[in-house]
């Protein structure tokens, strides 16, 4: 009688299956690892290069921070010598620099409007976003200015990582041509493109809802410290101003003369009208109205739609 077939034990069956499976030749395994290394190496190099560029672009901005921290300290030292000093700090794009007179002339305009000892500190950045000024904010709050003005465009402006890296690459590419690596910080703060306010010639900045939250968070901190804060419309709007919903209740100053359009910033007509002096006089009038008026319990309860000369 034939013996019935007995199934193999599990261990024996697995061993037989392993022997029957095709074995990958060592040469193929080595080739696969070689291709993996060849693909991974460029990715690793690209990642290291991007990390180096990003770190370099961040360090490239440090002189801006150091220079303006020193300016803030200098203002604090000057105002400490007089009890009636009024400090106003303004943050913005280079359009704010082009739109306003420098510190000494702003102080003279303030004196004409009843602010005898005005210290106007204007801090600008090229194609500014509010994040550029955040390393300075603690020091600004510490000196207790009477008023902080913020360019309204900082509510939405965002350069983006790609633009920052591209700008830094342009700086590196121009070094063989003899260009200085570090920016001239004094020129950034004081050297204008032309004699008129509010240049609109730059390409449009990106928009970010996070910027409005950053501005609001700072304004909340300032109000809690008893410091008044307001947004200022600097550029002549080529389209209706759009304020994010999250910032819709923030105080906004705008000169009604800016509503008529956006002429060429360097045109002879605008230069003849001395637009910078007119804008600065309007701004000094708004500052005087705020710092000489009785202080409200909470500054943000007052929304200024338009500042006017006294």
Tab-separated table of C-alpha atoms in Angstrom:
chain	number	residue	atom	x	y	z
A	1	UNK	CA	0.000	0.000	0.000
A	2	UNK	CA	1.572	3.336	-1.012
A	3	UNK	CA	2.629	5.619	1.730
A	4	UNK	CA	0.526	8.825	1.783
A	5	UNK	CA	2.424	12.031	0.967
A	6	UNK	CA	3.370	13.918	4.119
A	7	UNK	CA	3.624	17.732	3.890
A	8	UNK	CA	7.022	19.240	4.602
A	9	UNK	CA	7.548	20.895	7.960
A	10	UNK	CA	7.215	24.704	7.794
A	11	UNK	CA	10.925	25.295	8.239
A	12	UNK	CA	11.815	22.839	5.492
A	13	UNK	CA	9.246	24.345	3.115
A	14	UNK	CA	10.612	27.866	3.648
A	15	UNK	CA	14.157	26.668	3.081
A	16	UNK	CA	13.146	24.957	-0.163
A	17	UNK	CA	11.347	28.125	-1.336
A	18	UNK	CA	14.437	30.219	-0.634
A	19	UNK	CA	16.590	27.861	-2.679
A	20	UNK	CA	14.157	28.006	-5.560
A	21	UNK	CA	13.939	31.874	-5.612
A	22	UNK	CA	16.159	33.604	-8.156
A	23	UNK	CA	19.252	35.091	-6.621
A	24	UNK	CA	20.127	38.674	-7.608
A	25	UNK	CA	23.613	38.730	-9.016
A	26	UNK	CA	26.104	40.741	-6.910
A	27	UNK	CA	26.882	42.893	-9.941
A	28	UNK	CA	23.268	44.106	-10.145
A	29	UNK	CA	23.187	44.903	-6.446
A	30	UNK	CA	26.378	46.959	-6.755
A	31	UNK	CA	24.994	48.791	-9.773
A	32	UNK	CA	21.801	49.652	-7.899
A	33	UNK	CA	23.738	51.077	-4.978
A	34	UNK	CA	25.938	53.064	-7.365
A	35	UNK	CA	22.937	54.660	-9.061
A	36	UNK	CA	21.404	55.442	-5.676
A	37	UNK	CA	24.597	57.225	-4.638
A	38	UNK	CA	24.797	59.057	-7.945
A	39	UNK	CA	21.230	60.356	-7.478
A	40	UNK	CA	21.607	61.186	-3.799
A	41	UNK	CA	24.905	63.075	-4.105
A	42	UNK	CA	23.583	65.944	-6.299
A	43	UNK	CA	20.542	66.290	-4.044
A	44	UNK	CA	22.829	66.489	-0.999
A	45	UNK	CA	25.059	69.083	-2.678
A	46	UNK	CA	22.025	71.147	-3.742
A	47	UNK	CA	20.599	71.008	-0.214
A	48	UNK	CA	23.901	72.118	1.318
A	49	UNK	CA	24.199	74.934	-1.230
A	50	UNK	CA	20.677	76.187	-0.520
A	51	UNK	CA	21.321	76.025	3.236
A	52	UNK	CA	24.552	78.014	2.795
A	53	UNK	CA	22.802	80.612	0.632
A	54	UNK	CA	19.939	80.942	3.112
A	55	UNK	CA	22.341	81.359	6.041
A	56	UNK	CA	24.360	83.884	4.055
A	57	UNK	CA	21.260	85.890	3.123
A	58	UNK	CA	20.215	86.034	6.800
A	59	UNK	CA	23.682	87.175	7.887
A	60	UNK	CA	23.650	89.726	5.072
A	61	UNK	CA	20.761	91.474	6.877
A	62	UNK	CA	22.536	91.701	10.237
A	63	UNK	CA	24.291	95.060	9.545
A	64	UNK	CA	20.838	96.588	8.992
A	65	UNK	CA	19.816	95.411	12.464
A	66	UNK	CA	23.034	96.541	14.172
A	67	UNK	CA	23.055	99.936	12.484
A	68	UNK	CA	19.486	100.733	13.446
A	69	UNK	CA	19.807	99.418	16.982
A	70	UNK	CA	22.605	101.970	17.369
A	71	UNK	CA	20.345	104.682	15.928
A	72	UNK	CA	17.608	103.785	18.407
A	73	UNK	CA	20.098	103.963	21.281
A	74	UNK	CA	21.354	107.345	20.041
A	75	UNK	CA	17.798	108.721	20.045
A	76	UNK	CA	17.265	107.353	23.550
A	77	UNK	CA	20.423	109.105	24.748
A	78	UNK	CA	19.359	112.432	23.201
A	79	UNK	CA	15.822	112.322	24.562
A	80	UNK	CA	17.055	111.454	28.051
A	81	UNK	CA	18.580	114.944	28.300
A	82	UNK	CA	15.224	116.715	28.084
A	83	UNK	CA	11.943	116.082	29.868
A	84	UNK	CA	9.823	117.530	27.058
A	85	UNK	CA	11.277	115.319	24.306
A	86	UNK	CA	8.776	113.644	21.969
A	87	UNK	CA	10.014	110.570	20.135
A	88	UNK	CA	8.270	109.294	17.003
A	89	UNK	CA	9.490	106.148	15.241
A	90	UNK	CA	8.390	105.378	11.671
A	91	UNK	CA	8.848	102.042	9.872
A	92	UNK	CA	8.475	101.616	6.150
A	93	UNK	CA	9.756	100.925	2.683
A	94	UNK	CA	12.157	103.269	0.915
A	95	UNK	CA	9.031	105.072	-0.315
A	96	UNK	CA	8.716	106.430	3.240
A	97	UNK	CA	12.291	107.728	3.023
A	98	UNK	CA	11.551	109.398	-0.311
A	99	UNK	CA	8.330	110.896	1.049
A	100	UNK	CA	9.658	112.517	4.225
A	101	UNK	CA	12.294	115.021	5.229
A	102	UNK	CA	15.171	113.921	7.438
A	103	UNK	CA	15.226	114.140	11.226
A	104	UNK	CA	16.400	117.733	11.609
A	105	UNK	CA	13.863	119.111	9.125
A	106	UNK	CA	11.041	117.024	10.615
A	107	UNK	CA	11.949	118.460	14.017
A	108	UNK	CA	11.666	121.980	12.548
A	109	UNK	CA	8.225	121.189	11.114
A	110	UNK	CA	7.179	119.757	14.460
A	111	UNK	CA	8.299	122.919	16.256
A	112	UNK	CA	6.100	125.013	13.940
A	113	UNK	CA	3.131	122.903	15.005
A	114	UNK	CA	3.697	123.044	18.733
A	115	UNK	CA	5.994	120.019	19.269
A	116	UNK	CA	9.084	121.854	20.433
A	117	UNK	CA	11.433	118.894	20.884
A	118	UNK	CA	10.483	116.305	18.275
A	119	UNK	CA	12.849	113.397	17.644
A	120	UNK	CA	11.677	111.711	14.449
A	121	UNK	CA	13.407	108.378	13.806
A	122	UNK	CA	12.659	106.950	10.358
A	123	UNK	CA	13.784	103.356	9.721
A	124	UNK	CA	13.369	101.992	6.208
A	125	UNK	CA	14.290	98.848	4.308
A	126	UNK	CA	14.462	98.215	0.573
A	127	UNK	CA	11.314	96.354	-0.516
A	128	UNK	CA	10.406	96.126	3.133
A	129	UNK	CA	8.295	93.545	4.884
A	130	UNK	CA	7.364	93.850	8.547
A	131	UNK	CA	9.609	90.917	9.471
A	132	UNK	CA	12.637	93.096	8.602
A	133	UNK	CA	11.894	95.323	11.600
A	134	UNK	CA	11.029	92.653	14.152
A	135	UNK	CA	14.599	92.425	15.566
A	136	UNK	CA	14.259	96.133	16.457
A	137	UNK	CA	10.834	96.099	18.075
A	138	UNK	CA	11.839	95.218	21.634
A	139	UNK	CA	14.355	98.068	21.689
A	140	UNK	CA	11.784	100.490	20.251
A	141	UNK	CA	9.267	99.574	22.933
A	142	UNK	CA	11.966	99.960	25.582
A	143	UNK	CA	12.620	103.628	24.715
A	144	UNK	CA	8.868	104.415	25.065
A	145	UNK	CA	8.219	106.606	22.008
A	146	UNK	CA	5.101	108.735	22.068
A	147	UNK	CA	4.025	107.390	18.671
A	148	UNK	CA	4.995	104.644	16.221
A	149	UNK	CA	4.014	105.025	12.575
A	150	UNK	CA	3.920	102.006	10.244
A	151	UNK	CA	3.724	102.135	6.459
A	152	UNK	CA	0.327	100.635	5.621
A	153	UNK	CA	1.896	98.519	2.862
A	154	UNK	CA	3.678	96.474	5.542
A	155	UNK	CA	0.290	94.944	6.390
A	156	UNK	CA	0.465	92.769	3.291
A	157	UNK	CA	3.987	93.023	1.861
A	158	UNK	CA	6.054	89.861	1.575
A	159	UNK	CA	9.247	89.346	-0.429
A	160	UNK	CA	9.413	85.586	-0.130
A	161	UNK	CA	12.345	83.189	0.182
A	162	UNK	CA	13.016	83.008	-3.562
A	163	UNK	CA	13.358	86.791	-3.889
A	164	UNK	CA	15.709	86.995	-0.903
A	165	UNK	CA	17.917	84.219	-2.270
A	166	UNK	CA	17.900	85.757	-5.758
A	167	UNK	CA	18.917	89.142	-4.363
A	168	UNK	CA	21.745	87.535	-2.388
A	169	UNK	CA	22.949	85.659	-5.489
A	170	UNK	CA	23.044	88.964	-7.379
A	171	UNK	CA	25.214	90.417	-4.619
A	172	UNK	CA	27.624	87.481	-4.815
A	173	UNK	CA	27.714	87.637	-8.615
A	174	UNK	CA	28.658	91.342	-8.532
A	175	UNK	CA	31.634	90.876	-6.177
A	176	UNK	CA	34.112	90.168	-9.009
A	177	UNK	CA	33.082	93.521	-10.509
A	178	UNK	CA	34.320	95.325	-7.396
A	179	UNK	CA	30.987	95.903	-5.665
A	180	UNK	CA	31.131	96.017	-1.873
A	181	UNK	CA	29.637	92.991	-0.169
A	182	UNK	CA	27.939	94.876	2.662
A	183	UNK	CA	25.206	97.445	2.036
A	184	UNK	CA	25.823	101.096	2.813
A	185	UNK	CA	23.356	101.428	5.673
A	186	UNK	CA	23.580	105.219	5.828
A	187	UNK	CA	22.727	105.417	2.119
A	188	UNK	CA	19.777	103.075	2.647
A	189	UNK	CA	18.350	105.383	5.304
A	190	UNK	CA	19.128	108.762	3.732
A	191	UNK	CA	20.007	108.583	0.021
A	192	UNK	CA	16.885	109.155	-2.080
A	193	UNK	CA	16.177	108.048	-5.604
A	194	UNK	CA	14.788	111.463	-6.565
A	195	UNK	CA	13.338	114.560	-4.953
A	196	UNK	CA	9.760	113.395	-4.667
A	197	UNK	CA	7.753	111.190	-2.348
A	198	UNK	CA	6.345	107.721	-2.727
A	199	UNK	CA	7.950	105.999	-5.673
A	200	UNK	CA	5.663	103.439	-7.302
A	201	UNK	CA	8.161	102.231	-9.885
A	202	UNK	CA	9.039	98.962	-8.175
A	203	UNK	CA	7.476	95.668	-9.136
A	204	UNK	CA	4.607	94.583	-6.961
A	205	UNK	CA	5.424	92.827	-3.717
A	206	UNK	CA	3.833	89.552	-2.761
A	207	UNK	CA	0.936	89.558	-0.318
A	208	UNK	CA	0.687	87.700	2.962
A	209	UNK	CA	-2.045	87.545	5.585
A	210	UNK	CA	0.636	86.639	8.136
A	211	UNK	CA	2.101	90.147	7.795
A	212	UNK	CA	-1.099	91.722	9.117
A	213	UNK	CA	-1.028	89.430	12.133
A	214	UNK	CA	2.573	90.425	12.849
A	215	UNK	CA	1.654	94.126	12.673
A	216	UNK	CA	-1.386	93.626	14.880
A	217	UNK	CA	0.641	91.682	17.466
A	218	UNK	CA	3.165	94.522	17.696
A	219	UNK	CA	0.464	97.172	17.925
A	220	UNK	CA	-1.175	95.248	20.760
A	221	UNK	CA	2.126	95.164	22.640
A	222	UNK	CA	2.674	98.878	22.050
A	223	UNK	CA	-0.823	99.836	23.211
A	224	UNK	CA	-0.338	97.738	26.349
A	225	UNK	CA	2.828	99.774	27.037
A	226	UNK	CA	0.941	103.070	26.569
A	227	UNK	CA	2.484	103.798	23.149
A	228	UNK	CA	0.232	105.078	20.382
A	229	UNK	CA	0.501	103.417	16.974
A	230	UNK	CA	-0.983	104.262	13.584
A	231	UNK	CA	-0.725	103.091	10.001
A	232	UNK	CA	0.268	105.656	7.368
A	233	UNK	CA	-0.645	105.539	3.683
A	234	UNK	CA	2.608	106.524	1.963
A	235	UNK	CA	2.318	105.478	-1.659
A	236	UNK	CA	-0.223	107.075	-3.918
A	237	UNK	CA	-2.642	104.205	-4.461
A	238	UNK	CA	-2.936	102.996	-8.036
A	239	UNK	CA	-5.893	100.881	-6.876
A	240	UNK	CA	-8.253	101.092	-3.896
A	241	UNK	CA	-6.416	100.349	-0.685
A	242	UNK	CA	-7.211	96.902	0.645
A	243	UNK	CA	-6.746	96.318	4.353
A	244	UNK	CA	-6.959	92.706	5.555
A	245	UNK	CA	-10.108	91.890	7.501
A	246	UNK	CA	-7.989	91.054	10.546
A	247	UNK	CA	-6.634	94.628	10.509
A	248	UNK	CA	-9.799	96.463	9.569
A	249	UNK	CA	-10.121	98.321	12.885
A	250	UNK	CA	-6.561	99.652	13.009
A	251	UNK	CA	-5.993	103.431	12.954
A	252	UNK	CA	-5.089	104.639	9.487
A	253	UNK	CA	-3.793	108.039	8.376
A	254	UNK	CA	-3.940	109.030	4.747
A	255	UNK	CA	-3.442	112.352	3.041
A	256	UNK	CA	-6.526	113.146	0.970
A	257	UNK	CA	-4.267	114.641	-1.725
A	258	UNK	CA	-2.942	111.136	-2.434
A	259	UNK	CA	-6.315	109.947	-3.699
A	260	UNK	CA	-6.064	111.598	-7.098
A	261	UNK	CA	-3.762	109.085	-8.750
A	262	UNK	CA	-0.092	108.235	-8.987
A	263	UNK	CA	2.009	110.587	-11.159
A	264	UNK	CA	5.558	109.706	-12.121
A	265	UNK	CA	7.599	110.049	-8.906
A	266	UNK	CA	10.438	111.942	-10.605
A	267	UNK	CA	8.397	114.200	-12.889
A	268	UNK	CA	9.228	117.901	-13.071
A	269	UNK	CA	5.664	118.753	-12.038
A	270	UNK	CA	5.889	116.869	-8.770
A	271	UNK	CA	9.390	118.166	-8.023
A	272	UNK	CA	8.248	121.737	-8.575
A	273	UNK	CA	5.415	121.214	-6.116
A	274	UNK	CA	7.948	119.950	-3.558
A	275	UNK	CA	5.878	116.925	-2.758
A	276	UNK	CA	8.196	115.715	-0.015
A	277	UNK	CA	7.871	118.922	1.985
A	278	UNK	CA	4.092	118.906	1.575
A	279	UNK	CA	3.810	115.292	2.702
A	280	UNK	CA	6.164	115.917	5.621
A	281	UNK	CA	4.173	118.967	6.703
A	282	UNK	CA	0.977	116.915	6.608
A	283	UNK	CA	2.642	114.153	8.624
A	284	UNK	CA	4.053	116.595	11.176
A	285	UNK	CA	0.573	118.061	11.583
A	286	UNK	CA	-0.834	114.605	12.287
A	287	UNK	CA	1.926	113.920	14.798
A	288	UNK	CA	1.235	117.222	16.554
A	289	UNK	CA	-2.483	116.460	16.728
A	290	UNK	CA	-1.773	113.135	18.418
A	291	UNK	CA	1.001	114.022	20.858
A	292	UNK	CA	-0.500	117.334	22.012
A	293	UNK	CA	-4.042	116.018	22.459
A	294	UNK	CA	-5.176	114.463	25.757
A	295	UNK	CA	-4.071	110.859	25.731
A	296	UNK	CA	-6.965	108.421	25.270
A	297	UNK	CA	-7.220	105.545	27.691
A	298	UNK	CA	-6.677	103.095	24.831
A	299	UNK	CA	-5.122	104.577	21.709
A	300	UNK	CA	-6.723	102.102	19.337
A	301	UNK	CA	-10.220	103.401	20.151
A	302	UNK	CA	-9.461	106.406	17.930
A	303	UNK	CA	-9.495	105.691	14.186
A	304	UNK	CA	-8.019	108.567	12.180
A	305	UNK	CA	-9.218	108.403	8.604
A	306	UNK	CA	-7.290	111.478	7.560
A	307	UNK	CA	-4.780	113.648	9.390
A	308	UNK	CA	-5.025	117.360	8.618
A	309	UNK	CA	-2.828	120.324	9.287
A	310	UNK	CA	-3.783	122.321	12.387
